[in-house]
């Protein structure tokens, strides 16, 4: 994989190590990583048992872990409900009137929900869900822009043991339809519109189109944000406010077995169909709770700002569940980092006194382009700890982020995946930092680097693996257990992450990107197969192959190679029509930036497209072993 080596070169050029700020270490929950780590993996079950006891359960577990490789059950026999620990637990404490969520709309509108108010909204929504006859185990699709109702709806489902499936509101109708069909959702909760850089994006028509072929959908609940409200077709379509209006603010919570599914979240894989990653109440609760607490050294006085959208896993684990489990004050803002101007996020940090700021390399690179004068205009002294997630952060962006925020706030480069549920490899506020490295495994986690045959790589490059189970691990791929098994069968005995990684002499892990056919555009995971299948649907296309190409801001961009049907001529209009087709099928994030028309694609003798070869050619690199090439 030449392209990985190339990145590796640039990453390893940065030799500077940043020691942790002593005053931060003094206050931190974990002051000595080596000691804490050694102790945690000497007996991981004891470690997780201790962490789980920091939360409230309705009845205890008989066993911390039942490991029937590769199937795991955590906190066996215990009953709990993640929402009890996100809300009810705090209502019985002084946090009752603490601010839970500060939401800022793209237009500057502000909504503040205390723990008490959030709980009342959640209870009303849960009662409203009951009026639709929904029960434990049913699935509800949530297709909402980044507004508080998204959080309310997720928690309301979880409160009743209903499984939520949040779909990012940037997906187009066919992508939404595929996710609703797979989940067999009975209800969809959506909004009339979302806003993006001042533009109004209509969502309801997307839902209408998506559900036209989804017979399982019984009701559509619509949050109407626009004054000129979208007309609704009763009784199938329900206005959110009316739905909640007469509901009680009290709603008994359903105690659940710890292994009860909490949500399905669809993520891209190497084949066309998205994978429904399943997470459960008990273990996920323990994993997201403790990582939020230790990685960000989260204290009650903090204001925690995570820029993710709950439509992705970061939003699930580190806007909604992890922070609420800790009783934190969360800032969440609709919109882009440079709208209405590139001071947007810095101004929010100043206004709300943000102390923890969790963002992405793509956003940092975007803000870098506008220059240091933007952050310099604002008072960022409230910041204490920074975070990055979603893709490797290049040292240049790391150092820029560090410098503009005051050259004293450590950056937690957190590595994890939709499937892992929680952060698995990360620095802690007490550990020395190497820009570009996600550091070492979190407590209780045995992450390592292996070669293809399962030998541990002492120093050097290989595949990132996790050797033992962890509480927030996915339990299966919805309706597709074989795809779950693949994670554990690729290298027998361990969980293969799909990432290539380098381990240095201090045991620091340097994640280099994906080993498989997954592209990360602006931190969003897109399967090359999904884009290819959208392209092939186009009437002018015979075959398509998609690769990821390095991109200055977005990390990677999509390039497509397309073989046209005989007689079809290449033209700018055709290229545009191909792009539009991907836009309409999958959404903006999946549209190839470059499309090249080719006469044929390189294939293996067994007929598989050799994307690796296309990529090597594109990047001017050595194609490596081509012995399997057909022609
Ligand atoms: P997702 O499930 O969409 O969050 O994507 C997970 C993938 O994102 C991982 O397999 C990595 O390829 C990449 N990733 C996430 N966090 C990091 C990080 N801190 N450093 C490098 N790659 C990351």
XYZ file of C-alpha atoms and ligand atoms in Angstrom:
654
model
C 0.000 0.000 0.000
C 2.284 2.730 -1.215
C -0.035 5.595 -0.393
C 0.009 4.665 3.266
C 3.757 4.654 3.277
C 3.759 8.079 1.815
C 1.558 9.431 4.588
C 3.668 7.573 7.090
C 6.767 9.407 5.917
C 5.191 12.794 6.477
C 3.732 11.798 9.804
C 6.943 10.466 11.156
C 8.856 13.606 10.291
C 7.344 15.264 13.326
C 9.490 14.229 16.217
C 8.401 16.781 18.774
C 6.713 15.360 21.844
C 4.366 17.594 23.819
C 4.374 16.883 27.551
C 1.059 17.173 29.388
C 0.460 20.441 31.273
C 1.329 19.699 34.949
C -1.673 21.564 36.422
C -3.991 19.499 34.248
C -2.375 16.245 35.337
C -2.710 17.276 38.949
C -6.496 17.612 38.594
C -7.010 14.717 36.204
C -8.903 11.539 37.080
C -6.037 9.534 35.609
C -2.657 10.904 36.606
C -0.450 8.016 35.584
C -1.448 6.236 32.384
C 1.114 3.416 32.541
C 0.058 2.376 36.008
C -3.668 2.700 35.318
C -3.356 0.809 32.040
C -1.306 -2.025 33.500
C -3.808 -2.476 36.288
C -6.792 -2.325 33.903
C -5.568 -5.066 31.607
C -4.220 -7.278 34.366
C -7.877 -8.066 34.991
C -10.126 -6.267 32.481
C -13.310 -7.757 33.872
C -12.521 -6.387 37.293
C -11.726 -3.027 35.727
C -15.038 -2.864 33.826
C -16.913 -4.144 36.853
C -15.567 -1.201 38.846
C -16.508 1.317 36.175
C -20.005 -0.134 35.779
C -20.561 0.350 39.492
C -20.259 4.120 39.049
C -23.623 3.955 37.251
C -27.046 2.860 38.485
C -28.551 -0.527 37.607
C -31.945 -1.946 38.523
C -30.500 -5.353 39.241
C -26.874 -6.515 39.241
C -25.006 -8.761 36.824
C -24.054 -12.308 37.585
C -21.055 -12.142 35.267
C -19.200 -9.181 33.803
C -18.488 -10.878 30.461
C -19.690 -13.956 28.689
C -17.290 -14.430 25.784
C -18.374 -17.003 23.311
C -15.958 -16.008 20.581
C -16.780 -13.839 18.720
C -20.084 -13.178 20.461
C -20.020 -11.113 23.624
C -22.496 -10.440 26.376
C -21.574 -7.862 28.975
C -23.050 -7.446 32.459
C -24.923 -10.693 32.059
C -28.335 -10.819 33.685
C -28.271 -7.172 34.796
C -31.173 -4.824 34.146
C -30.706 -1.159 33.358
C -31.751 1.564 30.966
C -29.219 3.991 29.558
C -31.749 6.828 29.851
C -32.032 6.324 33.579
C -28.348 7.152 33.851
C -28.536 9.988 31.277
C -31.490 11.723 32.918
C -33.255 10.247 35.942
C -30.061 9.746 37.903
C -29.308 13.480 37.589
C -32.858 14.524 38.478
C -32.353 12.967 41.861
C -29.324 15.186 42.414
C -28.384 18.872 42.405
C -28.022 18.571 38.603
C -31.800 18.709 38.259
C -31.608 22.310 37.058
C -28.145 22.132 35.568
C -27.947 22.973 31.879
C -27.828 19.779 29.851
C -27.962 21.112 26.295
C -27.219 24.517 24.830
C -28.311 24.464 21.220
C -27.519 27.204 18.744
C -29.264 27.255 15.387
C -27.633 28.311 12.174
C -29.538 31.598 12.371
C -28.237 32.276 15.896
C -31.396 31.091 17.650
C -30.598 29.644 21.075
C -32.389 26.938 23.063
C -31.301 25.853 26.501
C -32.542 22.671 28.133
C -31.800 21.852 31.730
C -31.688 18.207 32.779
C -35.196 18.689 34.167
C -36.522 20.193 30.943
C -34.792 17.641 28.748
C -36.318 14.854 30.831
C -39.791 16.401 30.544
C -39.462 16.635 26.763
C -38.188 13.080 26.547
C -41.052 11.801 28.683
C -43.631 13.618 26.581
C -42.105 12.161 23.447
C -41.992 8.677 24.964
C -45.665 8.936 25.888
C -46.411 10.129 22.368
C -44.556 7.121 20.941
C -46.787 4.904 23.055
C -49.894 6.477 21.517
C -48.722 5.070 18.184
C -48.679 1.609 19.678
C -44.898 1.324 19.604
C -43.345 -1.216 21.872
C -40.005 -2.474 23.060
C -37.974 -3.818 20.149
C -39.792 -1.801 17.452
C -37.605 0.408 15.250
C -38.041 4.124 14.696
C -36.065 5.995 12.041
C -34.973 9.494 13.008
C -34.170 11.689 10.014
C -33.717 15.107 11.536
C -31.336 18.005 11.136
C -29.178 18.932 14.102
C -31.935 20.248 16.374
C -32.731 19.332 20.010
C -35.663 17.174 18.906
C -33.100 14.741 17.530
C -31.708 14.172 21.026
C -35.189 14.102 22.563
C -36.404 11.493 20.068
C -33.377 9.246 20.569
C -33.738 9.271 24.345
C -37.513 8.812 24.181
C -37.093 5.665 22.105
C -34.398 4.327 24.405
C -36.529 5.022 27.462
C -39.080 2.505 26.155
C -36.618 0.009 24.721
C -37.537 1.080 21.182
C -34.543 0.817 18.866
C -33.635 4.071 17.151
C -32.037 4.270 13.744
C -30.774 7.781 13.166
C -30.062 8.605 9.540
C -27.923 11.620 8.725
C -30.169 14.285 7.191
C -27.758 14.798 4.287
C -28.654 11.419 2.791
C -30.902 11.319 -0.264
C -34.180 9.443 -0.608
C -32.832 6.097 -1.912
C -30.195 5.948 0.835
C -32.841 6.729 3.448
C -35.189 4.184 1.913
C -32.557 1.435 2.075
C -31.989 2.139 5.774
C -35.699 2.240 6.619
C -36.312 -0.993 4.725
C -33.477 -2.827 6.384
C -34.554 -1.682 9.857
C -38.259 -2.241 9.036
C -39.081 0.909 10.932
C -42.698 1.535 11.900
C -42.363 5.278 12.378
C -40.128 7.992 10.989
C -39.486 11.278 12.770
C -38.384 14.093 10.496
C -38.548 17.852 9.991
C -39.891 20.079 7.259
C -36.484 21.622 6.609
C -32.862 21.856 7.603
C -30.573 24.820 7.024
C -27.199 24.741 5.368
C -25.116 27.879 4.911
C -28.244 30.023 4.840
C -30.019 27.794 2.358
C -33.216 25.975 3.251
C -33.031 22.242 2.595
C -36.412 20.570 2.296
C -36.418 17.230 4.137
C -40.057 16.216 4.078
C -40.123 15.598 0.288
C -37.083 13.344 0.700
C -38.989 11.348 3.297
C -42.093 11.209 1.107
C -40.039 9.755 -1.720
C -38.169 7.342 0.544
C -41.212 5.891 2.272
C -43.253 5.490 -0.898
C -41.739 2.023 -1.112
C -41.476 1.290 2.622
C -44.616 -0.582 3.637
C -43.538 -0.883 7.267
C -43.854 2.873 7.912
C -47.168 3.601 9.630
C -46.656 7.193 10.730
C -44.535 10.207 9.874
C -43.906 12.741 12.627
C -42.777 16.148 11.394
C -41.030 18.882 13.342
C -42.196 22.018 11.550
C -39.573 24.731 11.748
C -40.841 27.080 9.079
C -43.628 29.554 9.743
C -45.231 28.640 6.436
C -45.800 25.142 7.700
C -45.752 22.205 5.314
C -49.300 20.806 5.063
C -49.628 17.342 6.572
C -51.794 14.455 5.490
C -53.587 13.331 8.605
C -53.809 10.895 10.273
C -50.656 9.327 8.814
C -48.619 12.521 9.171
C -48.393 14.119 12.576
C -47.104 17.494 13.719
C -44.438 17.043 16.425
C -45.759 19.830 18.647
C -49.325 18.605 18.491
C -48.138 15.064 19.105
C -46.382 16.092 22.307
C -48.790 18.789 23.401
C -51.141 16.879 25.679
C -48.677 14.265 26.827
C -47.683 13.962 30.451
C -44.185 15.025 31.481
C -43.938 11.793 33.428
C -43.298 8.443 31.833
C -42.235 5.263 33.536
C -38.972 4.002 32.240
C -38.730 0.433 31.002
C -36.066 -1.628 32.803
C -34.231 -3.683 30.219
C -31.834 -6.550 30.102
C -28.325 -5.106 29.649
C -28.054 -6.737 26.214
C -31.227 -5.098 24.839
C -30.532 -3.273 21.561
C -30.318 0.488 21.964
C -29.809 1.504 18.366
C -28.929 0.533 14.829
C -26.605 2.883 13.005
C -25.852 2.287 9.351
C -22.302 2.618 8.172
C -20.533 1.998 4.896
C -18.742 -1.229 4.262
C -16.865 -2.718 1.385
C -19.945 -4.041 -0.342
C -22.823 -1.955 -1.593
C -25.339 -2.416 1.186
C -24.770 -0.334 4.332
C -24.231 -2.267 7.546
C -26.615 -1.818 10.460
C -24.311 -1.730 13.447
C -26.175 -2.778 16.596
C -25.319 -1.384 20.036
C -26.964 -2.340 23.326
C -27.926 -0.534 26.529
C -25.568 -1.949 29.164
C -22.065 -2.230 27.753
C -22.403 0.798 25.496
C -23.476 2.828 28.507
C -20.402 1.818 30.482
C -17.984 2.374 27.586
C -19.243 5.782 26.484
C -19.570 6.958 30.078
C -16.015 6.260 31.092
C -14.298 7.337 27.880
C -16.077 10.710 27.950
C -15.080 11.134 31.563
C -11.414 10.131 31.337
C -10.427 11.252 27.821
C -11.791 14.776 28.285
C -11.328 14.793 32.034
C -14.922 15.896 32.157
C -15.928 17.737 35.335
C -19.244 19.246 36.357
C -18.089 22.813 35.698
C -17.053 22.070 32.100
C -18.855 23.255 28.994
C -18.394 20.562 26.407
C -18.683 21.388 22.700
C -18.714 18.543 20.187
C -19.232 19.591 16.577
C -20.483 16.231 15.291
C -23.985 15.565 14.042
C -25.987 12.927 15.928
C -26.540 11.404 12.488
C -23.072 9.840 12.840
C -21.671 7.727 15.619
C -19.674 10.547 17.192
C -22.931 12.339 17.807
C -24.488 9.228 19.358
C -21.604 8.496 21.697
C -20.110 11.922 22.353
C -22.940 14.443 22.015
C -25.809 12.426 23.387
C -24.984 9.387 25.489
C -21.462 9.827 26.900
C -21.828 13.460 27.996
C -25.360 13.019 29.408
C -24.254 9.924 31.327
C -21.713 12.223 32.968
C -24.234 14.988 33.706
C -22.304 17.380 31.465
C -23.314 20.684 29.910
C -23.234 20.134 26.161
C -23.034 22.801 23.491
C -24.244 21.752 20.072
C -24.508 24.051 17.075
C -26.275 23.654 13.782
C -24.366 24.670 10.672
C -20.894 24.834 9.233
C -17.699 26.145 10.855
C -17.347 28.968 8.326
C -20.901 30.203 8.158
C -21.800 33.052 8.472
C -18.059 33.565 8.849
C -14.984 31.548 9.909
C -15.275 32.915 13.442
C -18.434 30.892 14.026
C -17.049 28.207 16.353
C -14.465 30.447 18.003
C -17.209 32.931 18.867
C -19.325 30.160 20.396
C -16.350 29.059 22.491
C -15.978 32.622 23.766
C -19.688 33.197 24.321
C -20.370 30.004 26.253
C -16.987 29.607 27.953
C -16.361 26.240 26.320
C -13.692 24.223 28.119
C -13.697 21.041 26.012
C -13.788 21.295 22.233
C -14.088 18.075 20.217
C -13.787 18.543 16.462
C -12.442 16.953 13.270
C -9.296 17.262 11.154
C -11.372 18.326 8.133
C -12.874 21.222 10.060
C -9.471 22.231 11.407
C -7.986 22.218 7.910
C -10.904 24.277 6.643
C -10.445 26.857 9.393
C -6.686 26.908 8.761
C -7.373 28.171 5.265
C -9.001 31.305 6.671
C -5.949 32.123 8.748
C -4.986 32.579 12.375
C -6.578 36.006 12.548
C -10.003 34.420 13.024
C -9.272 32.519 16.247
C -7.092 35.452 17.393
C -10.156 37.708 17.505
C -11.776 35.698 20.280
C -11.055 34.955 23.919
C -10.392 31.206 23.912
C -8.900 31.103 27.400
C -11.765 28.978 28.748
C -10.507 25.999 26.710
C -8.902 23.205 28.691
C -8.831 20.135 26.450
C -9.220 19.673 22.708
C -10.271 16.622 20.742
C -10.091 15.318 17.186
C -11.837 12.368 15.561
C -12.821 10.719 12.313
C -9.582 10.543 10.336
C -5.865 10.910 10.861
C -4.907 14.450 11.811
C -1.842 15.604 9.928
C 0.839 17.178 12.132
C 0.526 20.541 10.416
C -3.181 20.791 11.289
C -2.445 19.465 14.796
C 0.154 22.130 15.412
C -2.062 24.879 14.016
C -4.944 23.828 16.267
C -2.616 23.685 19.254
C -1.096 27.091 18.534
C -4.271 29.067 17.865
C -5.914 27.792 21.021
C -3.076 28.980 23.255
C -0.272 26.384 22.981
C -1.190 24.707 26.244
C -4.380 22.742 25.613
C -3.656 19.098 24.867
C -5.308 17.534 21.818
C -6.909 14.133 22.322
C -6.652 12.452 18.916
C -9.294 9.798 19.519
C -9.400 6.714 17.326
C -12.553 4.594 17.146
C -15.311 3.446 14.794
C -19.061 3.115 14.515
C -18.552 -0.568 15.306
C -16.442 0.017 18.414
C -19.063 2.345 19.929
C -16.500 4.051 22.129
C -13.024 5.560 21.852
C -10.449 2.755 21.924
C -7.107 4.425 21.241
C -6.426 7.891 22.542
C -4.101 10.066 24.550
C -5.285 11.031 28.029
C -4.749 14.469 29.557
C -1.812 12.994 31.508
C 0.062 11.468 28.556
C 2.741 13.058 26.332
C 1.430 13.822 22.856
C 2.917 13.129 19.452
C 1.143 15.114 16.717
C -0.385 12.699 14.239
C -0.568 9.739 16.627
C -3.719 8.676 18.450
C -1.462 7.491 21.269
C -2.018 4.271 23.114
C -5.010 2.086 23.982
C -7.620 3.305 26.413
C -7.799 1.557 29.791
C -9.027 -2.011 29.522
C -8.451 -2.081 25.747
C -5.892 -4.351 24.093
C -5.257 -2.665 20.753
C -2.256 -3.713 18.707
C -0.720 -4.011 15.257
C -0.517 -7.377 13.456
C 0.614 -8.678 10.123
C -1.764 -10.580 7.853
C -0.922 -13.878 9.568
C -1.694 -12.644 13.034
C 1.845 -12.015 14.275
C 2.226 -8.983 16.470
C 4.321 -6.231 14.943
C 6.653 -4.926 17.640
C 7.535 -1.746 15.780
C 6.366 -0.915 12.297
C 3.304 -1.087 10.098
C 0.460 -3.569 9.800
C -3.219 -3.962 10.549
C -4.816 -2.395 13.602
C -6.541 -5.047 15.700
C -8.280 -5.325 19.052
C -7.355 -8.519 20.840
C -10.062 -8.793 23.464
C -13.719 -7.754 23.713
C -14.796 -4.413 25.201
C -18.177 -3.395 26.630
C -19.336 -0.963 23.888
C -18.434 -3.246 20.994
C -21.169 -3.796 18.418
C -23.118 -6.966 19.133
C -23.920 -7.801 15.518
C -24.754 -6.382 12.111
C -28.512 -6.158 11.956
C -29.967 -9.180 10.149
C -26.512 -10.060 8.853
C -24.482 -11.992 11.443
C -22.080 -13.207 8.748
C -20.889 -9.699 8.185
C -20.290 -9.379 11.911
C -18.201 -12.552 11.846
C -15.963 -11.107 9.136
C -14.533 -8.595 11.594
C -13.376 -11.446 13.812
C -12.402 -13.898 11.078
C -10.099 -11.813 8.921
C -7.257 -12.427 11.327
C -8.470 -15.296 13.518
C -8.817 -14.546 17.205
C -8.877 -10.780 17.001
C -11.137 -7.956 15.851
C -9.765 -6.487 12.622
C -10.515 -2.782 12.363
C -9.813 -2.427 8.632
C -7.243 0.293 9.372
C -3.536 0.219 8.608
C -1.435 1.394 11.471
C 2.163 1.917 12.534
C 3.399 1.214 16.063
C 6.441 3.187 17.170
C 9.088 2.352 19.761
C 6.984 3.879 22.573
C 3.940 1.829 21.633
C 2.190 4.865 20.136
C -0.212 3.982 17.351
C -0.237 5.982 14.118
C -3.412 5.243 12.153
C -2.801 5.635 8.432
C -6.207 5.113 6.857
C -8.239 2.202 5.615
C -6.888 -1.026 4.209
C -10.196 -1.782 2.521
C -12.408 -0.051 -0.006
C -13.735 2.607 2.274
C -13.100 6.286 1.581
C -13.186 8.914 4.312
C -14.476 12.160 2.922
C -14.459 14.897 5.539
C -14.477 12.179 8.179
C -17.558 10.517 6.696
C -17.238 6.923 5.783
C -18.263 6.098 2.232
C -17.998 2.650 0.703
C -16.566 2.721 -2.799
C -19.085 0.015 -3.686
C -22.009 2.257 -2.781
C -20.848 5.009 -5.116
C -20.032 2.483 -7.829
C -23.461 0.928 -7.649
C -25.056 4.387 -7.894
C -22.964 5.157 -10.992
C -23.736 1.857 -12.654
C -27.441 2.579 -12.255
C -27.008 5.503 -14.638
C -28.221 4.622 -18.125
C -24.952 5.676 -19.788
C -22.693 3.544 -17.579
C -21.447 -0.027 -17.972
C -18.926 -0.201 -15.176
C -17.455 2.039 -12.536
C -14.605 1.941 -10.035
C -14.171 4.407 -7.208
C -11.083 5.295 -5.222
C -10.156 7.751 -2.495
C -7.565 10.373 -3.355
C -5.786 12.602 -0.847
C -7.456 15.984 -0.522
C -6.040 19.023 1.222
C -9.084 19.842 3.345
C -11.367 16.827 3.327
C -8.614 14.254 3.938
C -9.813 12.220 0.987
C -11.956 12.901 -2.029
C -13.797 10.515 -4.337
C -12.544 9.842 -7.824
C -14.571 7.631 -10.161
C -13.437 5.790 -13.272
C -16.358 5.102 -15.534
C -16.779 2.904 -18.587
C -19.556 4.185 -20.847
C -21.995 2.140 -22.890
C -21.134 1.784 -26.527
C -22.149 4.773 -28.563
C -22.410 7.125 -25.582
C -20.145 10.109 -26.030
C -18.311 11.832 -23.208
C -19.425 15.415 -22.546
C -19.469 17.905 -19.662
C -23.243 17.444 -19.484
C -22.850 13.710 -19.104
C -20.305 14.134 -16.292
C -22.711 16.505 -14.562
C -25.553 14.081 -15.028
C -23.471 11.296 -13.428
C -22.713 13.543 -10.466
C -26.371 14.496 -10.141
C -27.316 10.869 -10.174
C -25.006 10.091 -7.234
C -26.304 13.188 -5.458
C -29.881 12.013 -5.828
C -29.117 8.420 -4.927
C -26.783 8.845 -1.981
C -26.409 12.499 -1.089
C -23.911 15.307 -1.397
C -21.159 13.640 0.616
C -20.850 10.791 -1.881
C -20.598 12.808 -5.107
C -17.270 12.154 -6.880
C -15.215 15.293 -7.307
C -13.512 13.815 -10.330
C -14.929 11.487 -12.943
C -12.669 10.027 -15.592
C -14.091 8.164 -18.540
C -11.996 5.081 -19.370
C -12.340 2.327 -21.941
C -11.877 -0.529 -19.458
C -11.031 -1.220 -15.812
C -8.136 -3.327 -14.512
C -9.446 -6.616 -13.141
C -8.129 -9.679 -11.419
C -8.402 -13.016 -13.149
C -11.422 -13.721 -11.009
C -13.063 -10.552 -12.301
C -12.621 -8.233 -9.312
C -11.833 -4.615 -10.069
C -8.306 -3.770 -8.903
C -8.925 -0.383 -7.311
C -5.460 -0.536 -5.796
C -3.977 -0.352 -9.271
C -6.131 2.581 -10.299
C -5.093 4.355 -7.149
C -1.411 3.705 -7.687
C -1.648 5.017 -11.225
C -3.600 8.053 -10.093
C -1.062 8.916 -7.417
C 1.935 8.069 -9.569
C 3.025 5.224 -7.349
C 4.432 1.772 -7.743
C 1.459 -0.553 -8.368
C 3.036 -3.362 -6.323
C 2.114 -6.985 -7.003
C 0.115 -7.214 -10.256
C 0.393 -10.948 -10.771
C -3.364 -11.387 -10.475
C -4.070 -8.792 -13.141
C -6.059 -10.153 -16.052
C -4.824 -7.749 -18.735
P -16.609 5.815 11.441
O -17.116 4.514 11.861
O -17.408 6.442 10.368
O -16.423 6.728 12.593
O -15.188 5.574 10.791
C -14.178 4.897 11.479
C -12.887 5.053 10.753
O -12.451 6.410 10.815
C -11.728 4.296 11.349
O -11.728 2.962 10.915
C -10.546 5.090 10.847
O -10.224 4.740 9.524
C -11.043 6.507 10.876
N -10.672 7.213 12.123
C -11.492 7.566 13.132
N -10.809 8.246 14.076
C -9.530 8.332 13.667
C -8.338 8.910 14.217
N -8.322 9.555 15.362
N -7.193 8.760 13.508
C -7.185 8.108 12.331
N -8.267 7.563 11.773
C -9.441 7.670 12.418
